[in-house]
Amino acid sequence: MAHKNLWWQDGAVYQIYPRSFFDSNGDGNGDLRGIEQKIDYIKNLGVDAIWCCPCFKSPQVDNGYDVADYRDIDPIYGTLEDWKSLVKAAHERGLKFIMDLVVNHTSDQHEWFKNARSSRENPYHDYYIFRDAGDGKEPCNWRAVFGGSVWEYNEATDEYYLHLFSKEQPDLNWNNENVVREIHDVVRYWCRLGVDGFRLDTFNNIDKDLTFPHVEPLPGSKYGRGTRYCVNRPGVDLAIRRLRKDVLDEYGATTVAEVSCVEKEVAKRYSDPACGEFDAIYFFDGLNFDQEPENKFMPKPRDLAAFKKALNEQQQDLFGCGWQALFIDNHDQARGVSRFGDDKRYPAESAKALANAMYFLRGTPYIFQGDEIGMTNLLFDQIEDFRDVEVRNAYREHVVEQGEDEQKWLGLFRERSRDNGRSPMQWDSGMNAGFSEGTPWMPVNKNYAAINVERQEGTPGSVLEFYKKLLAVRKQYPVVFEGRTEFIDMEDPVIFAYKRVLEGEVLLSVGNFSGEKASFILPDGLDIGKGRIILSDTVTCLSGKMILEPYECFTAVFR
Ligand code: TEU
């Protein structure tokens, strides 16, 4: 059956964290030339596009999510010429290129902010959100994402400025028309240079309630969550519609909005083509069912039913009206294999089971570098090994300032920190996993001799070959793109199974998410005679009652 989706619906995206992908010049940092050298590796996976995390000029406080110049490349990544060469190489291979656009805030080293903070009269002052500090009190008690207050004192003007993330990431004032114009110019600049789309970083934060209401403090803290006053406000819809009309549509550039705290109606509005906003949403709330809402480092017990429920809600909410990104993890998450699988006894099986479970759902796969070889969490045991500003701040707050147990916090960071997803890509079993000839900017995972690309490439049964097969097979069945999603036995604590249903075609994806054998009963209405396994390294035939080995998985099509 013919279907007529757009490339970003039919395709799969490969997410690159440039600092940790491949270092071409031995300075310990991955770079753009490094990505270009690996371009055929990316192409051969069977993906259709690359999303590259920010590579703009930046002091790297938050690894590039603090932009100091939107029109230039950071020297650690190379030059604008390198960028052009990379995009050309991608395009020559039919790969689209998506940039990461961070416009809720800039770096405090951006010229706009340096000007803005210098005096109240400076023309750039109103590019950011300042409040008078006359009475010595912070304007409100919201907690910043990376800890502490969202307000930072600025001596030169005797004011506070707003930063929802770290204090080196001041928030832009989207109510200022000059800011809107500047950002539109930036987007136009990259469109003219040939980008195919943008991932819009935390875009649903750009509009804030400027009365800054006081909120209920979190237990044991002065600060509380200001979320409802700074997410999904009407200015977000207006801003993206304008950006589309004024710039994006002219170039046919696609957008994927990285958003959190998105309820059904908002998710629909953001991604329903009829609303003219984003092309897709990348919502990460779905993965957060295993952590305490008020403290991301506090794990809740693993709960497969909760995972299924979260994904099912997204699938149902957007069916027929919106579009979503599918992902197992990213540079802000611990590795999926460690978080949802068994990285000790069944690392490869877990990696496959996760991919099998996630990437036959309705949406666009966003495969994070290293997932395709089953990379796992790091085992850092001292604070010095961690690089992430979020961990460093949490350590200061809890261990240094509040005197809490250091070992407890190191244990939590080990499980949950974003650094887990950011360690260098494991290319081979040579020095530094083949990532760099210098000293890597952060330690390589110690398991690189066992888990690396070289070992898996062309090796039957490897995670890498499984991913390639998966990506190839997805494209052959319209049901993958258009079918309705029906989860099977949502409450089952170990089996992750769903059907995708389209007239004349049913896809069945099944995986055992446990370290024990588990049985799966083929649901009524599926005719074994018409079924065919389209993906599995181990399951060869269908039967009414199937016994699955630990983390064993398969996908079948009935037509
Ligand atoms: O993430 C948005 C976001 O809200 C995350 O900060 C998330 O809450 C956090 O990672 C929890 O640990 C984006 C980027 O993906 C992230 O890397 C940036 O740090 C952040 O925006 C700020 O730009």
XYZ file of C-alpha atoms and ligand atoms in Angstrom:
582
model
C 0.000 0.000 0.000
C 1.379 3.379 -0.922
C 1.909 5.935 1.778
C 2.912 9.505 1.370
C 4.817 10.628 4.374
C 7.489 13.255 4.535
C 11.128 12.304 4.933
C 11.166 13.078 8.616
C 8.292 10.656 9.140
C 9.556 7.750 7.080
C 13.148 8.261 8.017
C 15.305 7.586 11.022
C 17.636 10.102 12.609
C 21.056 9.508 14.104
C 21.879 11.808 17.015
C 25.484 12.890 17.300
C 27.044 14.371 20.404
C 29.953 15.910 18.537
C 32.381 16.238 21.407
C 32.291 12.486 21.944
C 31.891 11.095 18.446
C 35.278 11.027 16.735
C 38.358 13.174 17.257
C 40.200 13.833 13.995
C 43.016 16.005 15.352
C 44.072 14.367 18.595
C 43.016 17.171 20.945
C 40.745 14.858 22.901
C 37.519 16.415 21.599
C 35.376 14.986 18.870
C 35.025 17.373 15.942
C 33.253 18.012 12.652
C 35.991 16.508 10.516
C 35.715 13.459 12.732
C 32.028 13.170 11.914
C 32.808 13.546 8.219
C 35.361 10.753 8.435
C 32.656 8.506 9.831
C 29.941 9.585 7.448
C 29.809 6.261 5.624
C 29.450 4.446 8.909
C 26.390 6.592 9.614
C 24.993 6.130 6.129
C 25.453 2.374 6.317
C 23.371 2.144 9.452
C 20.410 2.933 7.256
C 19.424 6.238 8.802
C 18.181 9.185 6.783
C 19.327 12.167 8.771
C 21.845 13.383 11.294
C 20.952 15.576 14.234
C 24.096 17.159 15.538
C 24.033 18.598 19.066
C 25.234 22.218 19.280
C 28.597 22.956 17.747
C 28.343 26.751 17.868
C 30.928 28.883 19.557
C 30.523 28.301 23.262
C 32.425 28.332 26.555
C 31.038 24.762 26.959
C 29.624 25.222 30.430
C 26.711 23.073 29.296
C 28.568 21.506 26.363
C 27.400 23.903 23.722
C 23.881 24.451 25.045
C 25.339 27.800 26.064
C 25.866 29.592 22.767
C 28.251 32.531 22.535
C 27.905 33.070 18.780
C 25.046 31.602 16.744
C 26.829 32.101 13.453
C 30.146 30.449 14.091
C 31.519 27.035 14.962
C 33.405 26.472 18.188
C 37.138 25.979 17.582
C 37.088 22.632 19.405
C 34.788 21.378 16.639
C 36.577 23.066 13.729
C 35.564 25.871 11.419
C 32.581 26.947 9.401
C 34.366 25.476 6.371
C 34.521 22.114 8.145
C 30.810 22.406 8.850
C 30.040 23.116 5.197
C 32.190 20.212 4.126
C 30.394 17.885 6.546
C 26.957 18.958 5.387
C 28.035 18.516 1.774
C 29.304 15.020 2.530
C 26.026 14.205 4.241
C 23.951 15.547 1.372
C 26.003 13.667 -1.199
C 24.950 10.504 0.563
C 21.326 11.494 0.761
C 21.509 12.239 4.478
C 19.647 15.261 5.823
C 21.290 17.469 8.398
C 19.459 18.802 11.460
C 20.974 21.442 13.699
C 20.338 21.969 17.362
C 19.040 25.434 17.983
C 19.225 26.728 21.540
C 17.216 29.926 21.730
C 15.619 29.928 25.143
C 18.911 31.249 26.453
C 22.398 32.150 25.315
C 25.730 31.877 27.042
C 26.660 34.689 29.417
C 29.628 35.091 27.063
C 27.415 36.050 24.128
C 28.037 39.639 22.996
C 24.358 40.402 23.540
C 24.596 39.459 27.178
C 27.939 41.120 27.780
C 26.338 44.311 26.500
C 23.055 43.732 28.269
C 24.583 43.380 31.696
C 26.859 46.396 31.349
C 24.209 49.050 31.991
C 20.451 49.500 32.156
C 20.673 51.935 29.251
C 22.529 49.598 26.926
C 20.433 48.813 23.803
C 20.872 45.088 24.484
C 19.696 45.318 28.078
C 16.168 44.334 27.157
C 17.369 41.269 25.220
C 17.342 39.453 28.561
C 15.113 39.390 31.603
C 16.356 41.667 34.352
C 14.612 42.702 37.554
C 15.571 45.442 39.981
C 17.451 44.231 43.036
C 16.677 47.347 45.062
C 15.042 45.537 47.973
C 17.703 42.821 47.986
C 15.151 40.076 47.402
C 15.126 37.694 44.454
C 12.034 38.357 42.319
C 10.702 34.834 42.932
C 11.754 31.498 44.391
C 11.824 29.252 41.328
C 14.460 26.573 41.226
C 16.820 26.439 38.247
C 17.014 23.138 36.344
C 20.643 22.773 37.364
C 20.024 23.716 40.991
C 19.736 26.853 43.110
C 17.805 29.970 42.165
C 16.798 31.024 38.662
C 18.043 34.517 39.554
C 21.617 35.733 39.528
C 22.716 39.101 40.817
C 24.327 41.484 38.324
C 26.385 44.100 40.073
C 26.847 46.574 37.208
C 23.115 47.265 37.029
C 22.101 46.274 40.554
C 19.628 43.796 39.122
C 18.926 40.104 38.956
C 18.766 38.277 35.636
C 16.736 35.176 34.920
C 18.283 31.825 34.023
C 16.088 28.716 33.975
C 19.188 26.539 33.555
C 22.671 27.394 34.877
C 23.672 30.929 35.759
C 25.905 30.977 32.689
C 22.769 30.507 30.537
C 20.725 33.731 30.798
C 17.221 33.518 29.306
C 16.428 35.616 26.260
C 13.508 37.988 26.367
C 11.204 36.795 23.595
C 8.870 39.719 24.237
C 11.465 41.967 22.674
C 10.872 42.224 18.928
C 14.598 42.698 18.352
C 15.273 39.306 19.900
C 12.682 37.692 17.653
C 14.202 39.363 14.599
C 17.722 38.332 15.569
C 16.697 34.707 16.042
C 14.850 34.687 12.742
C 18.019 36.003 11.113
C 20.045 33.224 12.703
C 17.637 30.580 11.458
C 17.662 32.111 7.972
C 21.456 32.121 8.019
C 21.638 28.360 8.615
C 18.814 27.631 6.195
C 20.742 29.437 3.490
C 23.768 27.340 4.330
C 21.671 24.291 3.621
C 20.427 22.772 6.857
C 17.353 20.624 6.498
C 15.849 21.232 9.882
C 16.224 22.179 13.501
C 15.801 20.504 16.804
C 14.499 23.343 18.925
C 16.013 23.001 22.340
C 13.619 23.412 25.240
C 11.549 25.726 23.051
C 8.428 25.484 25.183
C 10.183 27.523 27.867
C 10.583 30.719 25.860
C 7.452 32.437 27.192
C 7.340 33.150 30.919
C 4.819 34.702 33.250
C 6.680 37.953 33.838
C 4.907 38.591 37.138
C 7.038 35.746 38.503
C 4.673 34.299 41.110
C 6.088 32.753 44.243
C 5.761 28.932 44.339
C 5.536 26.242 46.987
C 9.107 25.379 48.028
C 10.300 21.805 47.532
C 10.875 19.816 50.740
C 14.079 20.981 52.413
C 14.616 23.842 49.977
C 13.890 27.545 49.598
C 13.109 26.976 45.955
C 10.237 25.346 44.139
C 9.181 24.426 40.639
C 8.127 27.399 38.549
C 7.189 25.050 35.740
C 3.615 26.116 35.256
C 4.701 29.706 34.879
C 7.313 29.012 32.238
C 6.216 26.120 30.021
C 3.724 25.787 27.187
C 2.467 29.344 27.429
C 0.745 30.986 24.454
C 3.887 32.823 23.368
C 5.384 29.471 22.360
C 2.679 28.830 19.778
C 2.888 32.350 18.440
C 6.670 32.230 18.190
C 6.859 28.977 16.257
C 4.070 29.988 13.888
C 5.869 33.213 13.108
C 9.191 31.464 12.671
C 7.605 29.065 10.220
C 5.853 31.712 8.235
C 8.755 34.147 8.140
C 11.617 31.713 7.606
C 11.227 27.946 7.829
C 8.529 27.399 5.237
C 10.475 29.235 2.579
C 13.300 26.739 2.942
C 11.198 23.700 3.671
C 13.119 23.214 6.908
C 11.613 20.793 9.376
C 11.407 21.267 13.137
C 11.330 18.937 16.054
C 10.536 20.536 19.373
C 12.294 19.229 22.433
C 9.690 19.654 25.123
C 8.759 18.493 28.585
C 5.616 18.688 30.707
C 3.442 18.250 27.659
C -0.119 17.101 28.224
C -2.301 15.608 25.540
C -3.833 18.829 24.198
C -0.499 20.617 24.074
C 1.213 17.666 22.405
C -1.456 17.684 19.726
C -1.299 21.405 19.202
C 2.462 21.347 18.869
C 2.624 18.548 16.350
C -0.676 18.523 14.463
C 0.033 19.777 10.924
C -3.316 21.566 11.019
C -1.959 23.850 13.758
C 1.049 24.964 11.747
C 3.518 24.666 14.593
C 6.249 22.020 14.872
C 6.580 19.010 12.590
C 7.200 16.674 15.491
C 7.754 16.642 19.193
C 10.524 15.016 21.100
C 9.007 14.656 24.548
C 11.067 13.158 27.247
C 8.492 12.914 30.049
C 7.761 9.386 28.846
C 11.130 8.122 29.966
C 10.989 9.736 33.365
C 8.572 7.304 34.982
C 11.479 5.755 36.864
C 12.588 8.841 38.743
C 11.109 11.054 41.429
C 9.507 14.087 39.806
C 11.202 16.516 42.154
C 14.653 14.996 41.960
C 15.887 13.324 38.819
C 18.690 11.580 40.694
C 16.259 9.639 42.885
C 15.347 6.430 41.096
C 11.984 4.763 41.488
C 11.808 0.974 41.127
C 11.758 -0.210 37.546
C 8.255 -0.695 36.321
C 7.712 -2.018 32.815
C 3.971 -1.441 33.044
C 4.577 2.252 33.755
C 6.939 2.461 30.797
C 4.334 0.920 28.487
C 1.624 3.139 29.864
C 3.660 6.289 29.248
C 4.484 5.304 25.682
C 0.951 4.176 24.980
C -0.448 7.529 26.053
C 1.847 9.316 23.643
C 0.917 6.934 20.844
C -2.827 7.315 21.384
C -2.711 11.073 21.891
C -0.964 11.694 18.611
C -2.554 9.047 16.416
C -4.002 10.628 13.325
C -3.054 14.141 14.334
C 0.526 14.521 15.470
C 3.989 13.099 15.199
C 6.636 12.133 17.726
C 10.276 11.252 18.002
C 11.061 7.782 19.374
C 14.174 7.365 21.470
C 15.703 5.130 24.080
C 18.052 7.710 25.512
C 20.076 10.738 24.523
C 22.812 13.027 25.812
C 20.589 13.997 28.769
C 19.914 10.465 29.950
C 21.613 7.444 31.371
C 22.066 4.668 28.801
C 18.859 2.757 28.087
C 20.561 -0.637 28.335
C 21.592 0.114 31.916
C 18.378 1.836 32.825
C 15.757 -0.481 31.350
C 17.764 -3.612 30.567
C 20.413 -5.781 32.213
C 23.829 -4.385 31.328
C 25.654 -7.088 33.278
C 24.170 -10.395 32.240
C 22.413 -9.525 28.995
C 23.843 -6.309 27.574
C 23.483 -7.175 23.891
C 20.102 -8.865 24.308
C 18.818 -5.855 26.274
C 20.006 -3.439 23.610
C 18.191 -5.390 20.917
C 15.029 -5.816 22.977
C 14.890 -2.071 23.563
C 15.370 -1.205 19.919
C 12.775 -3.788 18.925
C 10.312 -2.367 21.463
C 10.838 1.290 20.654
C 11.395 1.573 16.954
C 8.311 -0.170 15.631
C 6.101 2.341 17.376
C 4.583 5.192 15.414
C 7.094 8.016 15.036
C 10.607 8.765 13.889
C 13.469 6.856 15.528
C 16.150 9.111 16.948
C 19.048 6.769 17.554
C 21.609 8.168 19.939
C 25.224 7.460 19.068
C 26.461 4.323 20.741
C 23.011 2.816 21.252
C 23.508 0.928 18.019
C 26.375 -0.991 19.609
C 24.699 -1.302 23.002
C 26.846 1.149 24.961
C 26.170 1.112 28.697
C 26.484 3.427 31.689
C 29.894 4.410 32.992
C 31.095 3.328 36.397
C 32.602 6.560 37.665
C 33.505 6.453 41.323
C 34.904 9.901 42.035
C 33.402 13.301 41.490
C 36.407 14.427 39.412
C 35.429 12.025 36.627
C 32.055 13.683 36.084
C 31.902 16.546 33.614
C 28.274 17.577 33.649
C 27.328 20.949 35.124
C 24.186 19.334 36.550
C 26.203 16.788 38.545
C 28.772 19.322 39.642
C 26.055 21.653 40.932
C 24.150 18.866 42.663
C 27.377 17.706 44.327
C 28.093 21.206 45.580
C 24.551 21.671 46.838
C 24.088 18.323 48.563
C 27.538 17.122 49.556
C 29.573 20.302 50.025
C 26.930 22.718 51.272
C 24.448 20.444 53.014
C 26.962 17.835 54.170
C 24.986 14.845 52.843
C 26.622 11.455 52.347
C 29.096 11.630 49.469
C 28.949 7.921 48.638
C 25.184 8.018 48.407
C 25.301 10.870 45.916
C 28.104 9.331 43.872
C 25.973 6.207 43.624
C 23.013 8.236 42.377
C 25.140 10.085 39.845
C 26.542 6.791 38.631
C 23.033 5.583 37.855
C 21.421 8.736 36.569
C 23.938 11.310 35.417
C 23.841 12.691 31.912
C 27.543 11.894 31.618
C 26.538 8.264 31.140
C 25.310 9.143 27.687
C 28.213 11.389 26.860
C 31.275 9.189 27.048
C 33.324 8.781 23.876
C 32.003 6.567 21.112
C 33.597 3.126 21.203
C 35.035 2.500 17.761
C 37.536 -0.286 18.403
C 39.566 -2.004 21.104
C 42.641 0.177 20.574
C 43.760 3.161 22.634
C 40.848 5.285 23.898
C 38.438 2.998 22.074
C 39.691 4.470 18.824
C 37.985 7.747 19.663
C 41.074 9.931 20.005
C 44.832 9.778 19.848
C 45.020 12.403 22.566
C 43.552 12.456 26.046
C 39.756 12.255 25.728
C 37.887 15.175 27.294
C 36.060 12.648 29.440
C 37.006 9.072 30.274
C 36.138 6.264 27.887
C 33.884 3.528 29.244
C 36.078 0.736 30.611
C 34.120 -1.887 28.694
C 35.230 -0.659 25.276
C 37.244 -3.758 24.419
C 34.042 -5.801 24.636
C 31.613 -3.254 23.201
C 32.823 -1.484 20.073
C 32.007 -0.947 16.428
C 34.900 -2.930 15.007
C 33.887 -6.073 16.880
C 30.299 -5.821 15.764
C 30.534 -4.676 12.174
C 29.595 -7.604 9.952
C 29.306 -9.915 12.959
C 26.087 -11.931 12.840
C 24.089 -11.554 16.029
C 25.724 -8.271 17.033
C 23.701 -5.305 18.232
C 24.997 -3.238 15.327
C 23.819 -5.708 12.711
C 20.478 -5.949 14.497
C 20.048 -2.177 14.247
C 20.871 -2.225 10.553
C 18.352 -4.967 9.930
C 15.753 -3.135 11.978
C 16.215 0.102 10.076
C 16.004 -1.675 6.742
C 12.951 -3.718 7.678
C 10.942 -0.756 9.047
C 10.886 0.808 5.633
C 9.232 -2.163 3.999
C 5.936 -2.083 5.873
C 3.441 0.765 5.645
C 1.948 -0.413 8.947
C 5.060 0.908 10.697
C 4.269 4.430 9.578
C 0.540 4.465 9.559
C -0.791 1.725 11.764
C -2.696 2.246 14.976
C -0.822 1.152 18.104
C -2.437 -1.407 20.423
C -0.467 -2.541 23.435
C -1.018 -6.109 24.567
C -1.484 -6.797 28.251
C -0.334 -3.454 29.499
C -0.005 -4.727 33.083
C 2.367 -7.599 32.281
C 5.523 -6.781 34.255
C 7.998 -8.499 31.938
C 6.591 -8.732 28.410
C 6.625 -5.630 26.256
C 4.298 -6.338 23.348
C 2.170 -4.355 20.992
C 0.404 -4.590 17.685
C 0.408 -2.014 14.954
C -2.711 -2.356 12.893
C -3.477 -1.191 9.410
C -6.044 -2.504 7.010
C -4.750 -5.847 5.764
C -1.555 -5.767 7.794
C -0.687 -6.312 11.448
C 2.752 -5.905 12.938
C 3.545 -7.572 16.242
C 6.510 -6.527 18.356
C 7.365 -8.628 21.401
C 10.191 -8.646 23.915
C 10.926 -10.242 27.256
C 12.288 -7.601 29.617
C 13.485 -9.897 32.331
C 16.399 -12.100 33.243
C 14.147 -15.197 33.340
C 12.283 -17.153 30.690
C 8.813 -15.748 30.063
C 5.853 -16.913 28.067
C 3.897 -14.965 25.512
C 0.478 -16.026 24.268
C -0.234 -14.995 20.726
C -3.280 -12.741 20.860
C -6.598 -13.889 19.398
C -7.274 -12.966 15.849
C -3.747 -13.387 14.574
C -3.467 -16.210 12.084
C -0.102 -17.954 12.521
C -0.329 -19.145 8.946
C -0.231 -15.574 7.739
C 2.536 -14.452 10.075
C 6.175 -14.071 9.262
C 9.016 -13.042 11.538
C 10.668 -9.975 10.056
C 13.195 -9.307 12.779
C 14.828 -11.505 15.392
C 18.235 -13.013 15.975
C 16.845 -16.030 17.759
C 13.115 -16.565 17.340
C 12.517 -18.495 14.168
C 8.874 -19.469 14.236
C 5.595 -18.338 15.682
C 3.366 -20.452 17.867
C 0.308 -19.991 20.059
C 2.348 -20.017 23.243
C 5.926 -18.880 22.937
C 8.644 -19.195 25.549
C 11.087 -16.333 25.364
C 14.599 -16.432 26.760
C 15.824 -13.467 28.884
C 15.591 -10.259 26.822
C 14.709 -12.244 23.732
C 12.647 -10.332 21.185
C 11.069 -10.532 17.759
C 8.870 -8.638 15.378
C 6.454 -10.315 13.000
C 4.091 -9.179 10.305
C 0.747 -10.782 9.492
C -0.729 -10.050 6.107
O 17.371 19.864 27.668
C 16.169 20.398 28.186
C 15.833 19.944 29.534
O 14.864 20.388 30.122
C 16.835 19.093 30.196
O 17.580 20.054 30.829
C 16.520 18.132 31.219
O 15.586 18.619 32.133
C 17.820 17.862 31.912
O 18.746 17.397 30.981
C 17.624 16.976 33.065
O 18.780 16.391 33.471
C 18.054 20.593 26.725
C 19.333 19.906 26.298
O 19.040 18.677 25.722
C 20.265 19.801 27.462
O 21.450 19.122 27.153
C 20.579 21.198 27.930
O 21.364 21.142 29.094
C 19.322 22.000 28.219
O 18.354 21.896 27.164
C 19.649 23.457 28.343
O 19.941 24.012 27.100
